[in-house]
Structures are given as C-alpha cells and as structure tokens.
Tab-separated table of C-alpha atoms in Angstrom:
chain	number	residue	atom	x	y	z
A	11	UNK	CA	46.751	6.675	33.699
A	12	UNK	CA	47.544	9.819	31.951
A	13	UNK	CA	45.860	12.212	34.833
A	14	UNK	CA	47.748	10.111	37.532
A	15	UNK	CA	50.363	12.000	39.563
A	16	UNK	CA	53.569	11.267	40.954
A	17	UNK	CA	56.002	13.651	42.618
A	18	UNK	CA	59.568	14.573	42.657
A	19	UNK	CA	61.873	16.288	45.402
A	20	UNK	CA	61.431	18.130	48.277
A	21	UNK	CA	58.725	20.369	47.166
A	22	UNK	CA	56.915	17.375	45.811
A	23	UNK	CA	56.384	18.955	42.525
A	24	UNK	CA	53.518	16.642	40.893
A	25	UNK	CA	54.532	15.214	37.309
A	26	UNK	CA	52.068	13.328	34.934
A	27	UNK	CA	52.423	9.679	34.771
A	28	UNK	CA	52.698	10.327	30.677
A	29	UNK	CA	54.514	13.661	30.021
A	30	UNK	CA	54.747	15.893	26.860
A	31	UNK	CA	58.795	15.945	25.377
A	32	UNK	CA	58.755	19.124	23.380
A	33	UNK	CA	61.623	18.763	21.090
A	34	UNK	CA	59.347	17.888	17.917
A	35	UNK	CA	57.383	21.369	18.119
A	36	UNK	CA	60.961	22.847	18.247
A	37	UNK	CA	61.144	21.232	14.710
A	38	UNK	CA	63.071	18.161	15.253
A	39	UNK	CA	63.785	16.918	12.068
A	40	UNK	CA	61.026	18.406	10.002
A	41	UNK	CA	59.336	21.937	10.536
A	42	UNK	CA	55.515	22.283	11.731
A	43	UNK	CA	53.490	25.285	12.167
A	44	UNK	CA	52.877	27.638	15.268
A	45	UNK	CA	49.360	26.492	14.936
A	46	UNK	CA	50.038	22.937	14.702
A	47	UNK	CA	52.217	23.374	17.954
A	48	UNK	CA	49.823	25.102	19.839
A	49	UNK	CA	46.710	22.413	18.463
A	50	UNK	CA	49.212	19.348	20.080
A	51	UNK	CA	49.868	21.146	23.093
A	52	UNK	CA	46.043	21.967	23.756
A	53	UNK	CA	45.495	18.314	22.794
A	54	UNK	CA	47.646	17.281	25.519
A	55	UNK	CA	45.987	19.370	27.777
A	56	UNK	CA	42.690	17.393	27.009
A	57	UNK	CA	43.640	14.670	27.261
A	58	UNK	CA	45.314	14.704	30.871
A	59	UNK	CA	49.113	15.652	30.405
A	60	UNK	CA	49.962	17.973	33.068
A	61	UNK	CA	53.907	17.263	32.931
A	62	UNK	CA	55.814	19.485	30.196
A	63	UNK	CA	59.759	19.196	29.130
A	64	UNK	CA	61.718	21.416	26.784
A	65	UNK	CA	65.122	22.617	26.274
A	66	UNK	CA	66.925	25.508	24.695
A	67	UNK	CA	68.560	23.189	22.591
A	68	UNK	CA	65.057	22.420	20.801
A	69	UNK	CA	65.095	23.988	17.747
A	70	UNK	CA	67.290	27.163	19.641
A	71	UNK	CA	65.014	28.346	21.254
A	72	UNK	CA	61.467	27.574	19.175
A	73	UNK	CA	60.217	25.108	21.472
A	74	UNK	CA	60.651	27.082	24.559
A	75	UNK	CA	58.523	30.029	23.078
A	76	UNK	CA	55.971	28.045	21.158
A	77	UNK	CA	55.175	25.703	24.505
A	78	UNK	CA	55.874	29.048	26.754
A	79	UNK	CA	53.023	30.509	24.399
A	80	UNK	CA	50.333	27.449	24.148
A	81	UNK	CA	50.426	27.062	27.870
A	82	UNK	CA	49.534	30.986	28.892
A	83	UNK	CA	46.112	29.145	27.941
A	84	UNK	CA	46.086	27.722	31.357
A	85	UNK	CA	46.467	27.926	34.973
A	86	UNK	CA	50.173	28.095	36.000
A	87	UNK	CA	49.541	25.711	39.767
A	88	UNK	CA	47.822	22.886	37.439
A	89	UNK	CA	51.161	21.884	35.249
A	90	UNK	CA	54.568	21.241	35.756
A	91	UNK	CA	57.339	22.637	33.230
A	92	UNK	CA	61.839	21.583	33.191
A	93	UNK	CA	63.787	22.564	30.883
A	94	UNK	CA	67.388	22.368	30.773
A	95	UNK	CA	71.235	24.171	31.524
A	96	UNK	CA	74.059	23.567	29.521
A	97	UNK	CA	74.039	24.590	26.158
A	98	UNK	CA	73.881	28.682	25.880
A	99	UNK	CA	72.747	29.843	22.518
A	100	UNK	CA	74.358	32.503	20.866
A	101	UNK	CA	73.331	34.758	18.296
A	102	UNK	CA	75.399	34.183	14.815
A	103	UNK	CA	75.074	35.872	11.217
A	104	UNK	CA	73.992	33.240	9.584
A	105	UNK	CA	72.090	32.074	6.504
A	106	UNK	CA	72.258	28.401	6.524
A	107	UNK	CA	69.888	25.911	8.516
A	108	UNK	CA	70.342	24.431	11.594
A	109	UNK	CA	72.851	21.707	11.406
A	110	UNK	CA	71.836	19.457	14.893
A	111	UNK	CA	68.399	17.940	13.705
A	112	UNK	CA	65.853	20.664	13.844
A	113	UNK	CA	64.743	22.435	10.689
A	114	UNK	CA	65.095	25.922	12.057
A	115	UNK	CA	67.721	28.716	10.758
A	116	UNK	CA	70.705	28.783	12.035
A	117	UNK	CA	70.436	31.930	14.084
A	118	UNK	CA	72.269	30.929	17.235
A	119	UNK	CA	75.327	28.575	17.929
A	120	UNK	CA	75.393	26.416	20.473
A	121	UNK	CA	78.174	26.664	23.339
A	122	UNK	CA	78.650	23.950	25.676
A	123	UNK	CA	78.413	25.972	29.418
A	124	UNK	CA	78.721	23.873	32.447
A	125	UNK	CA	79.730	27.155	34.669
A	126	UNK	CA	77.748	28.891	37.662
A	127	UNK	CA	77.230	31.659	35.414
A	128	UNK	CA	76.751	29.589	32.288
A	129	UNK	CA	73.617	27.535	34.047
A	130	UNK	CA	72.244	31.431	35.400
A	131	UNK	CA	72.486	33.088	32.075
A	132	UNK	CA	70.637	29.751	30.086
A	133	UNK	CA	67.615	29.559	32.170
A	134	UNK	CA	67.431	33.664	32.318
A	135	UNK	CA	67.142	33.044	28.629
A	136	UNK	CA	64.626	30.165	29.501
A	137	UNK	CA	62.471	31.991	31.189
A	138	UNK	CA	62.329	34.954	28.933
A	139	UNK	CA	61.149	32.345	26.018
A	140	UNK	CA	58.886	30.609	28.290
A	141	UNK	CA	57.291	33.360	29.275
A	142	UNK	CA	57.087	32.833	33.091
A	143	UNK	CA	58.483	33.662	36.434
A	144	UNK	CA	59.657	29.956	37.177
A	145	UNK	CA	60.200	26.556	35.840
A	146	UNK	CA	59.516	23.359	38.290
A	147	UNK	CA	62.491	21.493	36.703
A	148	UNK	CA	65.847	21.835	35.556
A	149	UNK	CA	67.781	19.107	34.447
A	150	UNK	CA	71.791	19.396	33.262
A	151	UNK	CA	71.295	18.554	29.421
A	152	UNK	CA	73.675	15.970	28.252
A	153	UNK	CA	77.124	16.362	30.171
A	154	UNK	CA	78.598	13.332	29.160
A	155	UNK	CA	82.031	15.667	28.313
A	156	UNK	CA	81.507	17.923	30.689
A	157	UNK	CA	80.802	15.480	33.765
A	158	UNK	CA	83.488	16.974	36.023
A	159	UNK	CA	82.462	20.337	35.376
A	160	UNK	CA	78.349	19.168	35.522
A	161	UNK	CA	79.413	18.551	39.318
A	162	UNK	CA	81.884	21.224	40.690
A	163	UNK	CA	80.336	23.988	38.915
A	164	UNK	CA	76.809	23.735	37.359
A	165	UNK	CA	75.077	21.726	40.303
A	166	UNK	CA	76.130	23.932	43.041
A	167	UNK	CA	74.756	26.695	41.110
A	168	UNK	CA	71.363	25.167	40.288
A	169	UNK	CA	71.468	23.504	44.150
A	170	UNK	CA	70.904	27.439	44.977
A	171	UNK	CA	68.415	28.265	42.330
A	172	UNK	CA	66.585	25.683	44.288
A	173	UNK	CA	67.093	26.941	47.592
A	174	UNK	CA	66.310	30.287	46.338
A	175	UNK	CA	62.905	29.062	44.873
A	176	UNK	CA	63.473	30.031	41.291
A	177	UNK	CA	62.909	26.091	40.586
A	178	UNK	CA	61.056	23.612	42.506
A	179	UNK	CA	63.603	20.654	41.261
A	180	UNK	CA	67.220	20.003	39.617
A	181	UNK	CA	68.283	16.892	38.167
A	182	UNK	CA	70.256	15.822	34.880
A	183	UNK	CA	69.216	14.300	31.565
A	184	UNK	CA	71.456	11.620	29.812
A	185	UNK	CA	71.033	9.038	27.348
A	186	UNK	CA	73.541	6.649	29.737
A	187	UNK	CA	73.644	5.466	33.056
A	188	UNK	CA	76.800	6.000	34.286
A	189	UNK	CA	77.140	10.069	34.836
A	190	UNK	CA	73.451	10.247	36.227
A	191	UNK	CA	74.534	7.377	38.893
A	192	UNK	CA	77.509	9.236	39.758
A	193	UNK	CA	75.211	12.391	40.567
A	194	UNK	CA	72.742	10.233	42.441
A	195	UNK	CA	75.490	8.814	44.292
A	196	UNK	CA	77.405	12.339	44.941
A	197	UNK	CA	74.833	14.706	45.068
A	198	UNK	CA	71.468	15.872	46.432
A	199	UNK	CA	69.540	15.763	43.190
A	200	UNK	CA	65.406	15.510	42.514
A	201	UNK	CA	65.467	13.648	39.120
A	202	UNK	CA	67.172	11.905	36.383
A	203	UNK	CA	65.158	12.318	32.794
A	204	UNK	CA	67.121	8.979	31.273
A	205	UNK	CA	66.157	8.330	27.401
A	206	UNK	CA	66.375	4.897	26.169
A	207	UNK	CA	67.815	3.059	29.218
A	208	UNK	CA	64.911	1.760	30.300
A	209	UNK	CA	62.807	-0.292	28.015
A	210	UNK	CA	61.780	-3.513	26.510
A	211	UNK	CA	64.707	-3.791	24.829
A	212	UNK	CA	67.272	-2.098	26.998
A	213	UNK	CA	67.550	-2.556	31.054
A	214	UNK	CA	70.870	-0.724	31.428
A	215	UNK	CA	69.309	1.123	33.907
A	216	UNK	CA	68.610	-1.721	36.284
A	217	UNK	CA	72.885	-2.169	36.426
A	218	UNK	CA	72.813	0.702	38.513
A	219	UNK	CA	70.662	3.857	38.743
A	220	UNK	CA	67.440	2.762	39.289
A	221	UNK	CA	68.135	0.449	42.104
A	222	UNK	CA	70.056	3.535	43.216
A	223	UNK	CA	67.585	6.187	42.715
A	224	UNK	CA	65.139	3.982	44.324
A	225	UNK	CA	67.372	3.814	47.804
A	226	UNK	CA	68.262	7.641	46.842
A	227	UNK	CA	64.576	8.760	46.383
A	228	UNK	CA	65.494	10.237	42.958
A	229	UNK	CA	62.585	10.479	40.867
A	230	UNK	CA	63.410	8.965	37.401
A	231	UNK	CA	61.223	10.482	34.448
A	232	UNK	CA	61.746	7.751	31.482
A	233	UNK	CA	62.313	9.040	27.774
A	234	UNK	CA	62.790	7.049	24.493
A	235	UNK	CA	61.063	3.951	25.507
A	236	UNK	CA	60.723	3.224	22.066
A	237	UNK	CA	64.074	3.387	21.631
A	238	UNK	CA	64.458	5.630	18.374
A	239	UNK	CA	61.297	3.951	16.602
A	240	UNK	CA	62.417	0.332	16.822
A	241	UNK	CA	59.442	-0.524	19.345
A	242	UNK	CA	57.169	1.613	17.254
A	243	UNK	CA	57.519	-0.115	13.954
A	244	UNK	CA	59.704	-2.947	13.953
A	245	UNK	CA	60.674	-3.937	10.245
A	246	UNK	CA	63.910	-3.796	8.246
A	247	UNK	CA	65.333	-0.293	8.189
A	248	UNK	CA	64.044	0.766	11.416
A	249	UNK	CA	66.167	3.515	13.983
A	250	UNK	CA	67.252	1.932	17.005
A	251	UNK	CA	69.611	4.856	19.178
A	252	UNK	CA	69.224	6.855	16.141
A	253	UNK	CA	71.370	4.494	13.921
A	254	UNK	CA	69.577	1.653	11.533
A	255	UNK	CA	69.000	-1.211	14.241
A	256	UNK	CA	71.176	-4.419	14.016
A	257	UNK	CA	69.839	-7.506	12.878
A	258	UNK	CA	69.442	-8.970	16.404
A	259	UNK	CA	67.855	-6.322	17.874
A	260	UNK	CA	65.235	-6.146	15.204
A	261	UNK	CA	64.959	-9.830	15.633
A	262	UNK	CA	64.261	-9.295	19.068
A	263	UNK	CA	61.689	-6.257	19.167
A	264	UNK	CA	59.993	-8.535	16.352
A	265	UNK	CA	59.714	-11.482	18.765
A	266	UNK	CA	58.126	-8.938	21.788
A	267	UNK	CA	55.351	-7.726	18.874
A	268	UNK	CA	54.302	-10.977	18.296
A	269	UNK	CA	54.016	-11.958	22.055
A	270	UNK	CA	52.369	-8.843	22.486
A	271	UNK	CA	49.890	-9.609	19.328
A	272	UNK	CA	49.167	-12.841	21.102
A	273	UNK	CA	47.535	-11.385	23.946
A	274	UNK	CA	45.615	-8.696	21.747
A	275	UNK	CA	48.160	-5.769	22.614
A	276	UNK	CA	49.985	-3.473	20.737
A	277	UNK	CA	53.736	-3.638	21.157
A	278	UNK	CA	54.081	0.080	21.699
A	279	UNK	CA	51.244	0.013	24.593
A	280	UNK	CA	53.633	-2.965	25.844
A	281	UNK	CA	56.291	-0.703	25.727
A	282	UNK	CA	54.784	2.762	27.180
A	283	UNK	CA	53.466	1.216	30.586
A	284	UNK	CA	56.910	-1.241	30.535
A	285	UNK	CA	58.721	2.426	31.297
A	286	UNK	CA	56.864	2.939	34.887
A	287	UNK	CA	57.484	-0.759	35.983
A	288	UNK	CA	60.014	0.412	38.041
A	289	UNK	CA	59.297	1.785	41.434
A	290	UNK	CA	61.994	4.412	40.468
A	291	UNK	CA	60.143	5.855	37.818
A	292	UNK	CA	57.218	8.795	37.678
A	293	UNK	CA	56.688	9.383	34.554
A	294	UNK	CA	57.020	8.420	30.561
A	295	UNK	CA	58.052	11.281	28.643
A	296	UNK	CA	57.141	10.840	25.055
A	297	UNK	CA	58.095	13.318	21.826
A	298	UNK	CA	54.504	14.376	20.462
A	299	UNK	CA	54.158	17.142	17.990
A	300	UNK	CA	50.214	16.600	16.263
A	301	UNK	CA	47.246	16.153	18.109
A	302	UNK	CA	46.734	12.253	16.724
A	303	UNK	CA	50.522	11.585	18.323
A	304	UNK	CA	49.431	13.127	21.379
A	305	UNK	CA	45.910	11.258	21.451
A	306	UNK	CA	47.432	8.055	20.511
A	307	UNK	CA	50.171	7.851	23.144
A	308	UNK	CA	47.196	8.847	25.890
A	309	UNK	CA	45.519	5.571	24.592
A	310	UNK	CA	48.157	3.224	24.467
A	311	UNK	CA	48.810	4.156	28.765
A	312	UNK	CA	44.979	3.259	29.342
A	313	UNK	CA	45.036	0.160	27.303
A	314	UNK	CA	44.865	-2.941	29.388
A	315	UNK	CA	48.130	-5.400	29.162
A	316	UNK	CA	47.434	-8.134	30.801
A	317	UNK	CA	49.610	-9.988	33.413
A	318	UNK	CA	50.286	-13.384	31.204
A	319	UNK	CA	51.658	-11.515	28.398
A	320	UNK	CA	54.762	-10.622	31.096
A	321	UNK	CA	54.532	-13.803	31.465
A	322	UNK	CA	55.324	-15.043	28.374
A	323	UNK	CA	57.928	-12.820	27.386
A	324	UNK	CA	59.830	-14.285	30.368
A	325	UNK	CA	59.116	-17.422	29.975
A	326	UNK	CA	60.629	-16.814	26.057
A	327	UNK	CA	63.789	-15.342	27.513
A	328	UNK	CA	62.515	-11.700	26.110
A	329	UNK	CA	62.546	-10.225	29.386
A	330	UNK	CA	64.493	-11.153	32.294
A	331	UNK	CA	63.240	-12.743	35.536
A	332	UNK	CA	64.329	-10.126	37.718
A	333	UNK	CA	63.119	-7.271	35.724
A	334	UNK	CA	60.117	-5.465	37.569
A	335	UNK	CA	56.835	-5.123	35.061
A	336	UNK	CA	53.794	-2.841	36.102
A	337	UNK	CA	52.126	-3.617	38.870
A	338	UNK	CA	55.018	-5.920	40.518
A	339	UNK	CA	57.280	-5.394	43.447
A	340	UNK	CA	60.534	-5.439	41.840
C-alpha cells in the first residue's frame, strides 16, 4: 500500500498512499542528527514513500534544508514535496532555544503573514532551503486567526503561483474542520492536509468536509490519525490533541485495542488504513524521524485487517454505522 498512488488537482500531482510528515527531523520536541535525518528519509525512500511534507515552521527552517538535502539523492519526477505559507521567519539576536516545540536555537521569530507578498516571500525562502526550483504543494499553515485574510489575500496569491507553474497544487492545513470547509466551499483549492479529524476516535470530518471535498474533488491528505499518541499507546498518561487524554477517551481507544487484539491486529495498523476509508482521502501523512519509525509505519499499511473486526467495532458502538472503513462505499 505504501507504493500506491493517488492524485490531487488539476495537474494530477501523484501522492503516496502513506506520506513522510517532516516536522520530527526539524527537531520536534527533541533534537536528532543530520545523519539520522538523512538515514529516515533514505529509509522512506526504500521502503515506497514517494509523498514528502514540511513547513518553515519545522524547526525554522531545519526541516526544509535537511529533507531539501536527503532528497538531492533522487530523481526530482519520482516524488512529490508541499510545504507551507503563512508563518515568515525572521532573523532575531538571540541566545535562547526555540520556544514552539522544536529543540533548535532561537534564530528566527515567527510572524504570522497571510498577505500576497507574505505567501511570495515564505516559499522564496522555501525554496532556497529546499534546494529546488518548485514544490508540488502548498498548503496555508494553520489560519485559524487569520481565516479572512487566508481567503482575500493569501489564496489569490498562491491561485497564481499555480497558474504560473511554480506549484503543481494549493490547499490549506488545519487541525479543524470548519475553515478548510469554508475554502472548499469558496474556493478552487487541490487539498486539505487535516490532522486529527479523521480517525478512530474522531469523525469530525464526516460533519462536513469530507462529504464536501468528496462532491468538491478536493483531495484530503490525513495527518494525526493517532491522534497525539493516544492510538499508539493507550494507557494512563497518554497525549490525546497534545493535552493528557480524558478518562473517556482513553476508555474508549482501550476498548478499539482490544477489538483490534481480537482479530490478531494491532490497534495502530487499525488506525493507519482507518485514515484512507474515506473516498475523500489520498494519503496518511505520518511524523517519522528514525528509520525503525519509518519501517514500522510501512508495515502497519500492508498488514491485513480483516473485514469482521469493522464489524465488531460497530456492532460495540465504537464506530458508527455510517462511517466508511477501507474498502467500503461510504
């Protein structure tokens, strides 16, 4: 399933059913080495991932120049590469460490930039990291505050980029439903990247976009389906949005591991092919940074789930009845 293709927008750029999210070789929480970057990037070239996200906001900057660097390795036609508009990074005299999750000094600030020029002058800066001519996708990072803005200033400006050729698709990446609906609704967007909207334990998404993008043909790449770790390792303490999960949430993702251990399946393959149920979706973008992360999550999309384990968790209320699963009309 990894080497599987599916395509977004007008020039059909072709995306990897499992995709590479770059933000933990920017050094998302805890620091790795360039080598250790460029071993899980060449790892996920192995094993099949041809789909590759990053952001300035990674680590500013870091894991735009590592990834830009590990893929010179390889032929530019045989990947696809977004990364994202909306936060510019500016150079600061500073001696203290980044203060927004990556363990990086804090040698640029971030400045919120929904503008024409704001969205030119960030992926300029993009592609000088990166390393290349082009990128295949940019996505409007996070404009939950900046929705109004997003719309009557950024989008026009990346709908030329697009009609210029300088990108093959533009889209916008949230962790909610609501503003990416509104721009499927409003707009002639490729994609939505939505994190943690989509997934065993979450089907916000269904509300609204998907069924939407769907109708739209908006290609929906699906982050966080294991929603901050809960679905990875469900036990007392565990992150679920980045915050320690509730007690009936980690109730819940308890009850889907032990359906899921019924039927000789791990919950997190459950939950990796539960993300491209949807007819919406094209890919699962997962946050690798080691080669045995990278390996792992190629694994757990190959590894059989069989049809009565949907089943089940319907039949236990753990899934609703009109929620699509792989390999059913929705």
């Amino acid at each position: 399933m990894t080497r599987r293709q599916r395509s977004v927008g007008r020039a059909a750029v072709p995306l990897s059913t499992l995709s590479f999210g770059a933000a933990g070789i920017g050094n998302l929480f805890t620091a790795i080495t360039d080598r250790e970057a460029d071993q899980a990037v060449h790892t996920a070239w192995e094993c099949g991932y041809r789909y590759f996200d990053t952001a300035p906001h990674y680590g500013l900057g870091l894991s735009e120049r590592r990834l830009g660097r590990a893929l010179r390795h390889y032929p530019r036609e045989q990947y696809a590469l977004s990364t994202k508009v909306g936060r510019l990074l500016v150079p600061q005299d500073g001696t203290g460490r980044d203060t927004e999750g990556f363990a990086v000094p804090a040698t640029h600030r971030r400045e919120w930039d929904f503008t024409a020029d704001g969205v030119r002058r960030s992926l300029e800066a993009s592609l000088e990291r990166l390393g290349l001519d082009r990128v295949d996708i940019v996505y409007l990072h996070d404009p939950d505050d900046h929705a109004d803005q997003a719309l009557d200033e950024a989008y026009p400006a990346l709908e030329r980029l697009r009609a210029e050729g300088v990108v093959g698709a533009i889209g916008v990446g949230m962790n909610q439903t609501a503003v990416p609906a509104r721009f499927v609704r409003d707009t002639d967007i490729d994609a939505v990247l939505l994190a943690g909207r989509y997934t065993l334990l979450d089907q916000s998404g269904l509300d609204e976009l998907l069924p939407l993008a769907d109708e739209r043909g908006v290609g929906v790449v699906n982050a966080g389906v294991f929603n901050s770790g809960l679905l990875a390792d469900p036990a007392p303490g565990a992150r679920y949005d980045y915050r320690t999960a509730p007690a009936a949430l980690l109730d819940r993702a308890l009850a889907l591991k032990a359906v899921c251990e019924r039927h000789g399946v791990p919950l997190l393959a459950a939950a990796a092919q539960f993300g491209l149920g949807h007819p919406a979706t094209v890919s699962v973008l997962v946050g690798v940074r080691r080669p045995e992360q990278v390996r792992d999550a190629a694994e757990l999309m190959e590894r059989p789930v069989p049809a009565p384990l949907w089943a089940e968790l319907r039949e236990r209320g753990l899934l609703p009845a009109h929620v699509p699963t792989p390999g059913q009309a929705p």
